[in-house]
Coordinates of C-alpha atoms in Angstrom, one line a residue:
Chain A
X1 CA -2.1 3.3 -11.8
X2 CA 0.3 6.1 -12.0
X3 CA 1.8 8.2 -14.9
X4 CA 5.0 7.8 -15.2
X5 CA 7.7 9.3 -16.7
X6 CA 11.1 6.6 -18.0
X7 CA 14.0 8.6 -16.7
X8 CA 17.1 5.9 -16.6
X9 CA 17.6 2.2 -16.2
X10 CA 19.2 0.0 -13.7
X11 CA 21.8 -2.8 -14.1
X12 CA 21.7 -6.2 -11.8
X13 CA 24.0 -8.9 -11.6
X14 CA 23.1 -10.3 -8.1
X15 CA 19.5 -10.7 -8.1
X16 CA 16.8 -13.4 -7.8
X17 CA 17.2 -15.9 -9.8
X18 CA 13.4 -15.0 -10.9
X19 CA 14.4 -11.7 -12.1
X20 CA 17.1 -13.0 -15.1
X21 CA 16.0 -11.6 -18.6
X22 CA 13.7 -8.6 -16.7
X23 CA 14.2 -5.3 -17.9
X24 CA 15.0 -2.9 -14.8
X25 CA 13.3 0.9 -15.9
X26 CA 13.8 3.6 -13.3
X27 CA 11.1 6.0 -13.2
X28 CA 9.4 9.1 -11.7
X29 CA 5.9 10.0 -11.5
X30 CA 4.5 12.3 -13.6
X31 CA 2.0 15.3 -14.0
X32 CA -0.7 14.8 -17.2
X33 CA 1.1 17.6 -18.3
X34 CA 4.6 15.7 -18.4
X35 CA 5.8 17.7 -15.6
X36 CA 8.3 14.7 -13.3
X37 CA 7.9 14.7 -9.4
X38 CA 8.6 12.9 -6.2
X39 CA 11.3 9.9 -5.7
X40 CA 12.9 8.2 -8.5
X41 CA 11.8 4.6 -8.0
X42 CA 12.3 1.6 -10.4
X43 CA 9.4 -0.9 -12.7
X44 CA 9.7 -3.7 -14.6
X45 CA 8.9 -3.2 -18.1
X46 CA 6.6 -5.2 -19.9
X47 CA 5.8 -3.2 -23.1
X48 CA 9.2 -2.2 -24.4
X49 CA 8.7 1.4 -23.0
X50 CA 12.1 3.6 -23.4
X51 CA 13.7 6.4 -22.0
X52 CA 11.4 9.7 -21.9
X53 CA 8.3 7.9 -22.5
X54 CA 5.3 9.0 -20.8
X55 CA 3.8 5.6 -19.1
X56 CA 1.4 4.0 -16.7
X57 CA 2.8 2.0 -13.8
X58 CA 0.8 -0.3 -11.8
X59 CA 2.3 -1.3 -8.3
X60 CA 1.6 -4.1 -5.8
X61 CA 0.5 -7.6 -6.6
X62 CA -1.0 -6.3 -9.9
X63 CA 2.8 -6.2 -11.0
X64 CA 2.6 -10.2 -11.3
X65 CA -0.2 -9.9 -13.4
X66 CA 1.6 -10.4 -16.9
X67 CA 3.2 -12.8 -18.8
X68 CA 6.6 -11.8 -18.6
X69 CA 6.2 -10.8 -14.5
X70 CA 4.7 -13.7 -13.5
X71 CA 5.5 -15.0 -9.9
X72 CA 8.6 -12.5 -9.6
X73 CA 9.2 -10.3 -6.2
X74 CA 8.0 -7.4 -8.3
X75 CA 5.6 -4.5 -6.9
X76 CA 5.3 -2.3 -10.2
X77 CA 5.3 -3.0 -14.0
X78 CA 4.9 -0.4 -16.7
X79 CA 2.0 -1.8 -18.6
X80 CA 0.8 0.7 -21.0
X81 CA 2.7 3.4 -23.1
X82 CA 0.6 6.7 -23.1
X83 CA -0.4 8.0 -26.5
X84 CA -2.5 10.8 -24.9
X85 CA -3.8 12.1 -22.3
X86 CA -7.3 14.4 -22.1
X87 CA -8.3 16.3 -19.3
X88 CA -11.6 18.3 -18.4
X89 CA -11.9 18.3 -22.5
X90 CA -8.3 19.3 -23.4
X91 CA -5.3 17.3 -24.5
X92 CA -2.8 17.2 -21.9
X93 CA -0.3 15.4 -23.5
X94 CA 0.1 13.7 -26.6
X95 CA 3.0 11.4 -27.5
X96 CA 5.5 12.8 -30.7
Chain B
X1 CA 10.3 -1.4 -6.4
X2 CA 12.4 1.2 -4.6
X3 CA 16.3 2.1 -4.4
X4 CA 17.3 1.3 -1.2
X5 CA 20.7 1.2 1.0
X6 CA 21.5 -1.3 3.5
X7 CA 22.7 1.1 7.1
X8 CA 22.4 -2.5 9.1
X9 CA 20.8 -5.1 10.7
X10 CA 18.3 -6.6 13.0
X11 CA 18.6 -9.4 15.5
X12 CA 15.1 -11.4 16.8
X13 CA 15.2 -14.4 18.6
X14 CA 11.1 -14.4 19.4
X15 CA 9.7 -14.0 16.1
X16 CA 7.1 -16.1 13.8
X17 CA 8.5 -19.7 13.2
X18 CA 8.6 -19.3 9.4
X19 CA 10.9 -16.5 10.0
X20 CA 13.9 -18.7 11.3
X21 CA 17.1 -18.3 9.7
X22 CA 15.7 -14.8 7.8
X23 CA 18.4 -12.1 8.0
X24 CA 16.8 -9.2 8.3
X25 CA 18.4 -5.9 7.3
X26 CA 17.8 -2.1 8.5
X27 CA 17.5 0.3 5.1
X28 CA 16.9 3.6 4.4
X29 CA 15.5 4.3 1.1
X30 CA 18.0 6.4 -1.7
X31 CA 18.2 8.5 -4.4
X32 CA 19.8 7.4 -7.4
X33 CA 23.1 9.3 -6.5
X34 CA 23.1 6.6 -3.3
X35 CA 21.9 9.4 -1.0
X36 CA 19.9 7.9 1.9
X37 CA 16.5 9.8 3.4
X38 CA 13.5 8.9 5.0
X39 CA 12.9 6.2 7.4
X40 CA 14.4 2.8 8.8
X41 CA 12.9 0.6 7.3
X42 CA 13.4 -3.8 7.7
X43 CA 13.2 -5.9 4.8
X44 CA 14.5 -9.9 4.3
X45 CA 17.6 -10.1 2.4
X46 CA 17.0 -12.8 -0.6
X47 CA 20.5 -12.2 -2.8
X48 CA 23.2 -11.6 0.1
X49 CA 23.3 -7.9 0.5
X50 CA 26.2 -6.4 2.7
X51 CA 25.6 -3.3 4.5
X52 CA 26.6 0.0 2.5
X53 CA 25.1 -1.9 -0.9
X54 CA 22.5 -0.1 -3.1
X55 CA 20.2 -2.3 -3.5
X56 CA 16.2 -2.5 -4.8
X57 CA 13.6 -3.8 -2.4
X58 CA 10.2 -4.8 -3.5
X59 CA 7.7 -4.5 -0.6
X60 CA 3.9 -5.8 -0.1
X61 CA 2.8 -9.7 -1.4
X62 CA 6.1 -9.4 -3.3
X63 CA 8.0 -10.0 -0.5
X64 CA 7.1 -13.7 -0.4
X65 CA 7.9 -14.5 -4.1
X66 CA 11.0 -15.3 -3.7
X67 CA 12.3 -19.2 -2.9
X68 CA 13.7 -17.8 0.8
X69 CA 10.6 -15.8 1.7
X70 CA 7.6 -18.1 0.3
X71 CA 4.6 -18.3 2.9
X72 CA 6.7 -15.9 5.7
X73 CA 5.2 -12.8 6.5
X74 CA 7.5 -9.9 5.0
X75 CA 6.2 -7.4 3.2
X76 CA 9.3 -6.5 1.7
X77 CA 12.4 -8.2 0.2
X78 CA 15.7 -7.3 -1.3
X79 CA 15.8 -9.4 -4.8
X80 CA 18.9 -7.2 -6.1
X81 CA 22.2 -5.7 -5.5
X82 CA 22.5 -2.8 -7.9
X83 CA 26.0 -2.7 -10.3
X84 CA 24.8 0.7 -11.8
X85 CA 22.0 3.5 -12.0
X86 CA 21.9 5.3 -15.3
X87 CA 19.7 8.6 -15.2
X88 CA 19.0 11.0 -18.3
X89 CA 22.1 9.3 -20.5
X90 CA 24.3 10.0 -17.0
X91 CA 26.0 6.7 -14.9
X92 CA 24.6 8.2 -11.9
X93 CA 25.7 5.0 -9.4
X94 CA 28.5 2.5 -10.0
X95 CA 29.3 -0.2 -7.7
X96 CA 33.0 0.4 -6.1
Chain C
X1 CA 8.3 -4.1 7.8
X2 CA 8.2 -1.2 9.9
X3 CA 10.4 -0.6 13.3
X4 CA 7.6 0.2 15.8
X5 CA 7.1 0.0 19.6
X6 CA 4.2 -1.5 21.7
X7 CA 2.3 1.6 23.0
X8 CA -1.0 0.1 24.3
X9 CA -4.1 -2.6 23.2
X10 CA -7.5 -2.4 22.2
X11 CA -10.5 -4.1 23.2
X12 CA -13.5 -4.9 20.9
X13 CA -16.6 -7.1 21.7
X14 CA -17.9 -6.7 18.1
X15 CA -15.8 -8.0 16.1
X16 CA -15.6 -10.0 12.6
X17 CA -16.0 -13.3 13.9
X18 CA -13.0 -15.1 12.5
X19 CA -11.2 -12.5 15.2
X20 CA -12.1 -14.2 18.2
X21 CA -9.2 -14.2 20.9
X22 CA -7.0 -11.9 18.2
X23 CA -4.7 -9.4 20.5
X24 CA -5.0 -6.7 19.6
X25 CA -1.9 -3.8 20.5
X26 CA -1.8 -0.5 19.9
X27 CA 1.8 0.7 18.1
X28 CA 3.6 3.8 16.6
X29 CA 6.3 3.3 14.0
X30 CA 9.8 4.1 16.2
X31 CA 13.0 4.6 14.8
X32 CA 16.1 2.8 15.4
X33 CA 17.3 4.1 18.5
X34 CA 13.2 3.5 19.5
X35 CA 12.0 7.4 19.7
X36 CA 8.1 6.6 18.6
X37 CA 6.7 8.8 15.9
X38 CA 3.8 9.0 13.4
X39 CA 0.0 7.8 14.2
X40 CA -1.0 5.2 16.5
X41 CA -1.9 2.2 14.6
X42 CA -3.3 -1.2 15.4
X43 CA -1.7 -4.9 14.8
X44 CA -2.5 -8.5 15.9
X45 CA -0.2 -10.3 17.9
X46 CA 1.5 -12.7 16.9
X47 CA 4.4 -13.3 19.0
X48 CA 3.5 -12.4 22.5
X49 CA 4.8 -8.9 22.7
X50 CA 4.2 -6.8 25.7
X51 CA 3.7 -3.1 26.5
X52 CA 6.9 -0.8 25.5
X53 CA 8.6 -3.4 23.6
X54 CA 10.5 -2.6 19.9
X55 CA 8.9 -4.9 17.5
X56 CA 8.9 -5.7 14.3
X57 CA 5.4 -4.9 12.3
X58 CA 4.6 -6.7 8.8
X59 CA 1.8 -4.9 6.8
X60 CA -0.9 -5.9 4.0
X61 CA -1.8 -9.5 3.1
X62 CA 2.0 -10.8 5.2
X63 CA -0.5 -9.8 8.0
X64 CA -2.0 -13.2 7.2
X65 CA 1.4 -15.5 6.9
X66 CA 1.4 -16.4 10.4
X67 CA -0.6 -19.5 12.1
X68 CA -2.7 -17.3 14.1
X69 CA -3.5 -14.5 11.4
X70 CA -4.4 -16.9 8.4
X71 CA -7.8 -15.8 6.8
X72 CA -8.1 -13.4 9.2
X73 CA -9.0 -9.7 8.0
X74 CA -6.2 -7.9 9.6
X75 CA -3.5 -5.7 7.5
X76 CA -1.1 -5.6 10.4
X77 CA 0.9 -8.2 12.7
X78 CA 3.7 -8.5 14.7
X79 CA 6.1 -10.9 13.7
X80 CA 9.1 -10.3 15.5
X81 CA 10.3 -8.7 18.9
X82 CA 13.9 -6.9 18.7
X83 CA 16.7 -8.1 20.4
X84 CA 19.1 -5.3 19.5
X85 CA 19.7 -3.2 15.9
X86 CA 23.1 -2.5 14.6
X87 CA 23.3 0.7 12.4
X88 CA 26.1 1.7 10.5
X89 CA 28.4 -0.5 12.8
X90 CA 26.8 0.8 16.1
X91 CA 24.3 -0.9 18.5
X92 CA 21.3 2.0 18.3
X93 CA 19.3 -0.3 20.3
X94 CA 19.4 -3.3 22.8
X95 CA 16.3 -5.0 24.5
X96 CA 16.8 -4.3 28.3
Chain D
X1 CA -11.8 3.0 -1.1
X2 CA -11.4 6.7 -2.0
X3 CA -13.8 9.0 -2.8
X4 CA -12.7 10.5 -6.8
X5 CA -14.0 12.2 -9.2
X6 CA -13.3 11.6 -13.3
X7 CA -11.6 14.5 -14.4
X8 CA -9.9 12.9 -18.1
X9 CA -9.3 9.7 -19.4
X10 CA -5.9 8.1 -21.2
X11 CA -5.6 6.4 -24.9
X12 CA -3.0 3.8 -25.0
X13 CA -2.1 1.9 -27.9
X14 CA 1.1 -0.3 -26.8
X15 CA -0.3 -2.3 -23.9
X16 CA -0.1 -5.7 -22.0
X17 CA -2.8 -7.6 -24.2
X18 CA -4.5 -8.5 -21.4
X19 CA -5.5 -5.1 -20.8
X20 CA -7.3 -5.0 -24.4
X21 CA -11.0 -3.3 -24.5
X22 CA -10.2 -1.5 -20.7
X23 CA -11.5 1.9 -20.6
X24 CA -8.8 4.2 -18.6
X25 CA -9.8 7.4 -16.9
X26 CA -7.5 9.9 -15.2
X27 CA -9.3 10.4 -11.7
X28 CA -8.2 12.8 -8.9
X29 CA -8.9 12.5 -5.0
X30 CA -12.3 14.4 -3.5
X31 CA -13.7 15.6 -0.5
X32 CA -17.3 14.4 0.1
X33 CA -18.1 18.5 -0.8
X34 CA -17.1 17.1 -4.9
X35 CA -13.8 19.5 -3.9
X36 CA -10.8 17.4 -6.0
X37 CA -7.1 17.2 -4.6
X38 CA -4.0 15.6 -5.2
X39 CA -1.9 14.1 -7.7
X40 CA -4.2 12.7 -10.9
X41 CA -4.0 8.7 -11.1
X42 CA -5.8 5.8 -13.4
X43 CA -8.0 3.8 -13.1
X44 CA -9.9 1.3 -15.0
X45 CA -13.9 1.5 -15.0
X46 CA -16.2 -1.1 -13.9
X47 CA -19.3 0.8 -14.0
X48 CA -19.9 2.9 -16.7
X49 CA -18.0 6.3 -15.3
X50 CA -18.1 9.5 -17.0
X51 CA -16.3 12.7 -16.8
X52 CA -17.3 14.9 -14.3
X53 CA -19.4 12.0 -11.9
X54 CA -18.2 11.2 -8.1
X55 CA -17.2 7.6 -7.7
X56 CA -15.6 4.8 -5.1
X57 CA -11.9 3.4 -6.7
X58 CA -11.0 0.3 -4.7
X59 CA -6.9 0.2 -5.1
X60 CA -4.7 -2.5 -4.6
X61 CA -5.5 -6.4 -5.5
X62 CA -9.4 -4.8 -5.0
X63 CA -8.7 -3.8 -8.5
X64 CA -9.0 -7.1 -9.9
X65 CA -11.8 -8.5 -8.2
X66 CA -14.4 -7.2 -10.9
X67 CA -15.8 -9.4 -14.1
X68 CA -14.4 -7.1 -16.5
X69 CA -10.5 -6.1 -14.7
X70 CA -9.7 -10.1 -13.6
X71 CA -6.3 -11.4 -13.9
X72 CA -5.3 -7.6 -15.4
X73 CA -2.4 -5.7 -14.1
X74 CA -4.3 -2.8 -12.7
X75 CA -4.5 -2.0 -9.2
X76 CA -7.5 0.8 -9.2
X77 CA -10.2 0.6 -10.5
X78 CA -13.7 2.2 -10.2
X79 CA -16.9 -0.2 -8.7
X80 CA -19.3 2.4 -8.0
X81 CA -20.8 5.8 -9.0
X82 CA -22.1 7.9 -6.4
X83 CA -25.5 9.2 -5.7
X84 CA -24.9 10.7 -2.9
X85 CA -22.8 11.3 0.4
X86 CA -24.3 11.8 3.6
X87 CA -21.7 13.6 6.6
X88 CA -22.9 13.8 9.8
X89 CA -26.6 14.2 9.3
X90 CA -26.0 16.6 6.2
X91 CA -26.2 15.8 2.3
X92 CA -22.6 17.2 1.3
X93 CA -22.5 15.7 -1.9
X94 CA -25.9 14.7 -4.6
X95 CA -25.4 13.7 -7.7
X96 CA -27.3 15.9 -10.1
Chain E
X1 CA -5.4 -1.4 11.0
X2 CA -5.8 2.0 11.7
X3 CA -8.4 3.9 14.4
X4 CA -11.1 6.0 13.0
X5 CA -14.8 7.1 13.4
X6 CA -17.7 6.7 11.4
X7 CA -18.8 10.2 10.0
X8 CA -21.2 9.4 7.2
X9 CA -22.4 7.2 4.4
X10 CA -22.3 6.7 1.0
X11 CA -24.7 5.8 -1.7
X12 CA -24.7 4.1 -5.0
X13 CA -27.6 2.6 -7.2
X14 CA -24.6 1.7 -10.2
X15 CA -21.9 -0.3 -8.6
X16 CA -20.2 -3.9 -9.4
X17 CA -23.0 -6.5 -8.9
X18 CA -21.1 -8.0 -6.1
X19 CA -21.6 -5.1 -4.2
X20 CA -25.1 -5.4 -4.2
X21 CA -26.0 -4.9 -0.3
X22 CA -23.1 -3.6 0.7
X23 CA -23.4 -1.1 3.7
X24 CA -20.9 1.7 2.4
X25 CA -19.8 4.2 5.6
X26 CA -17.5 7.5 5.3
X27 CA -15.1 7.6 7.4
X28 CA -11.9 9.9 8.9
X29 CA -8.8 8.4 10.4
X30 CA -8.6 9.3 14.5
X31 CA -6.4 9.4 17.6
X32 CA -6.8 6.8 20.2
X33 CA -8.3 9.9 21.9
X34 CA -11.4 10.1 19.4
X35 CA -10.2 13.2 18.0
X36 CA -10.1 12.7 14.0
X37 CA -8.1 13.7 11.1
X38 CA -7.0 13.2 7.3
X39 CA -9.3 12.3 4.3
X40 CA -12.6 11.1 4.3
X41 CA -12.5 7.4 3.1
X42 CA -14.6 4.5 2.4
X43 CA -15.7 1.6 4.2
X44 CA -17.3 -1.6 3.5
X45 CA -19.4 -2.4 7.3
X46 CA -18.8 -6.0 8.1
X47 CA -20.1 -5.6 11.8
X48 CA -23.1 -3.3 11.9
X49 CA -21.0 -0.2 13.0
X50 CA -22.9 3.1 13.6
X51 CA -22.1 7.0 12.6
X52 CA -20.2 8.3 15.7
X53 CA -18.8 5.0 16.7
X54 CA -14.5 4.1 16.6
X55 CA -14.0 0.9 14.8
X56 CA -10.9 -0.6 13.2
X57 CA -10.5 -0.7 9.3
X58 CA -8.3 -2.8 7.6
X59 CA -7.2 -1.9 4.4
X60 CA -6.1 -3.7 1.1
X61 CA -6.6 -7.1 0.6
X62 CA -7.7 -8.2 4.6
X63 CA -10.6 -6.0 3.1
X64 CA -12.2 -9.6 1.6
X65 CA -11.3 -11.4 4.4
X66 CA -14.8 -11.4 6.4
X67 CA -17.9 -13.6 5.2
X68 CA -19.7 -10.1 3.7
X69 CA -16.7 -9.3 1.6
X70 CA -15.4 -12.2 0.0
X71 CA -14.4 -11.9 -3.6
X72 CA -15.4 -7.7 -3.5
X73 CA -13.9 -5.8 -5.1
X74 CA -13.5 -3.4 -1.8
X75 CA -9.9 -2.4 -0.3
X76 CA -11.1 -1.7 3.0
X77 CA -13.4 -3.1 5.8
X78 CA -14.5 -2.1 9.6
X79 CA -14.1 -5.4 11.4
X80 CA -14.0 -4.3 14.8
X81 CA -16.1 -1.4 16.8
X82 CA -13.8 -0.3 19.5
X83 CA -14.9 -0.9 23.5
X84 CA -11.8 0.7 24.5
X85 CA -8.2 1.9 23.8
X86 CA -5.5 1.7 26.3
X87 CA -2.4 3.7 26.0
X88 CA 0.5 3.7 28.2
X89 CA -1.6 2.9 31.5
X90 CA -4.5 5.3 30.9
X91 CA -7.9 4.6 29.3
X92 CA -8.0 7.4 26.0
X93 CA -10.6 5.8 24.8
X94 CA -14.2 4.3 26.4
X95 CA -17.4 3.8 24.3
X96 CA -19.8 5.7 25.6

């Protein structure tokens, strides 16, 4: 999985018909330290995550692999909200 | 998935059997202020894209979960035409 | 799927055995107007492509959508020769 | 599968329920000389990991092919610790 | 499925039971002129491959498409050794 930072949300009309009711998140990955990089990109959320939220995405076929992404033409879901993070024995981040 | 914008099309006529009638769009991928980079890329349109849409393309084993694409071999799929991108509070794409 | 042109073939007498009279070709990603760039790769045939032609190559498990590829372990097949591509209203490449 | 090593691990309250009990660790890339690299990811452990240890993480739908990750939406996870790495003819990595 | 050449092995005594007997082999990605490059990865051997030798690997799921691999949870497999590589004409490649 990836850390993820929420950073904006995308609207769809036209879309498979699959897709009605699914909650379009764009994000960007993140550093453990909260620090955004590389190409905005866009997840389905399945946790309720919201904007600025520190989160894990996981991409590919494990995107179908909850109840609310079941059998859609998704390749990444936000399936965890990050409380904290600890590396080599320090907090990295830690949600407020 | 990623944001993507169609630039144009492809034309086969030898291709896997599964594939006929598939129209097959060039993209490049795009930042959310509908600026293209990278590389051409192909992907089956599932939702009637028109070239110059922003649209989002899942790729890999979601490419076939859509009702148009089941059992083909695509790896990626367009399964929505975007209306709008909002980044940081900011409407950062609108449809024209 | 990837934009990529027929560059050369492999042969391999040890092989999984489920592989037996796979073609293999040798291809490097090409963009539209079919300059070649990026690493060599491999992909089964699947579609009778020949030496310099601009093909169309679908990656991961779609490697495995096509009657000659099914349960096969390949990542990579070609699933589509190109006729011609159309970018931005142009024709940026026609099969001679 | 990529050679990492455990550098942190990730607390996540608000979760996809199926992910309940899964023990996340933040992982970077390694050379087979224990040198890490690259962005930090997650992954979910199979095998007992600790912080600090050299492991194999299998990505992609290889992520759910263990008892304990089946039918989860994770696409890394880690399915073996390593005793030791052997580059042509010399021990560059032993686990101590 | 990309080129490269077996450089080393790995070992593991803790692993996923399903990988019991598994032969793991380090590899590095490599021009169809044997010359290699990139990160060291990991390699499930489904067809007895040797250190020094160019094989195929394919990557992701095709990884559990061979008899030795089913149901592993292993994102890449060598299921070819390489006899030779042809590139436009010339022989780059002939095992020795």
């Amino acid at each position: 999985m990836i850390i993820a930072r929420v950073v904006g949300s995308a609207v769809s009309t036209i879309k498979v018909d699959r897709l009605r009711g699914a909650k379009l998140l764009v994000l960007r990955q993140a550093t453990p330290g909260d620090e955004v990089f590389g190409d905005h990109f866009v997840a389905v959320d399945a946790v309720g995550a919201g904007e600025g939220e520190l989160v894990l995405v996981a991409r590919g076929s494990a995107g179908r692999h909850t109840p609310l992404t079941e059998g859609q033409p998704v390749d990444a879901v936000i399936m965890a909200i990050l409380d904290s993070l600890e590396i080599e024995g320090s907090i990295s981040f830690r949600k407020s």
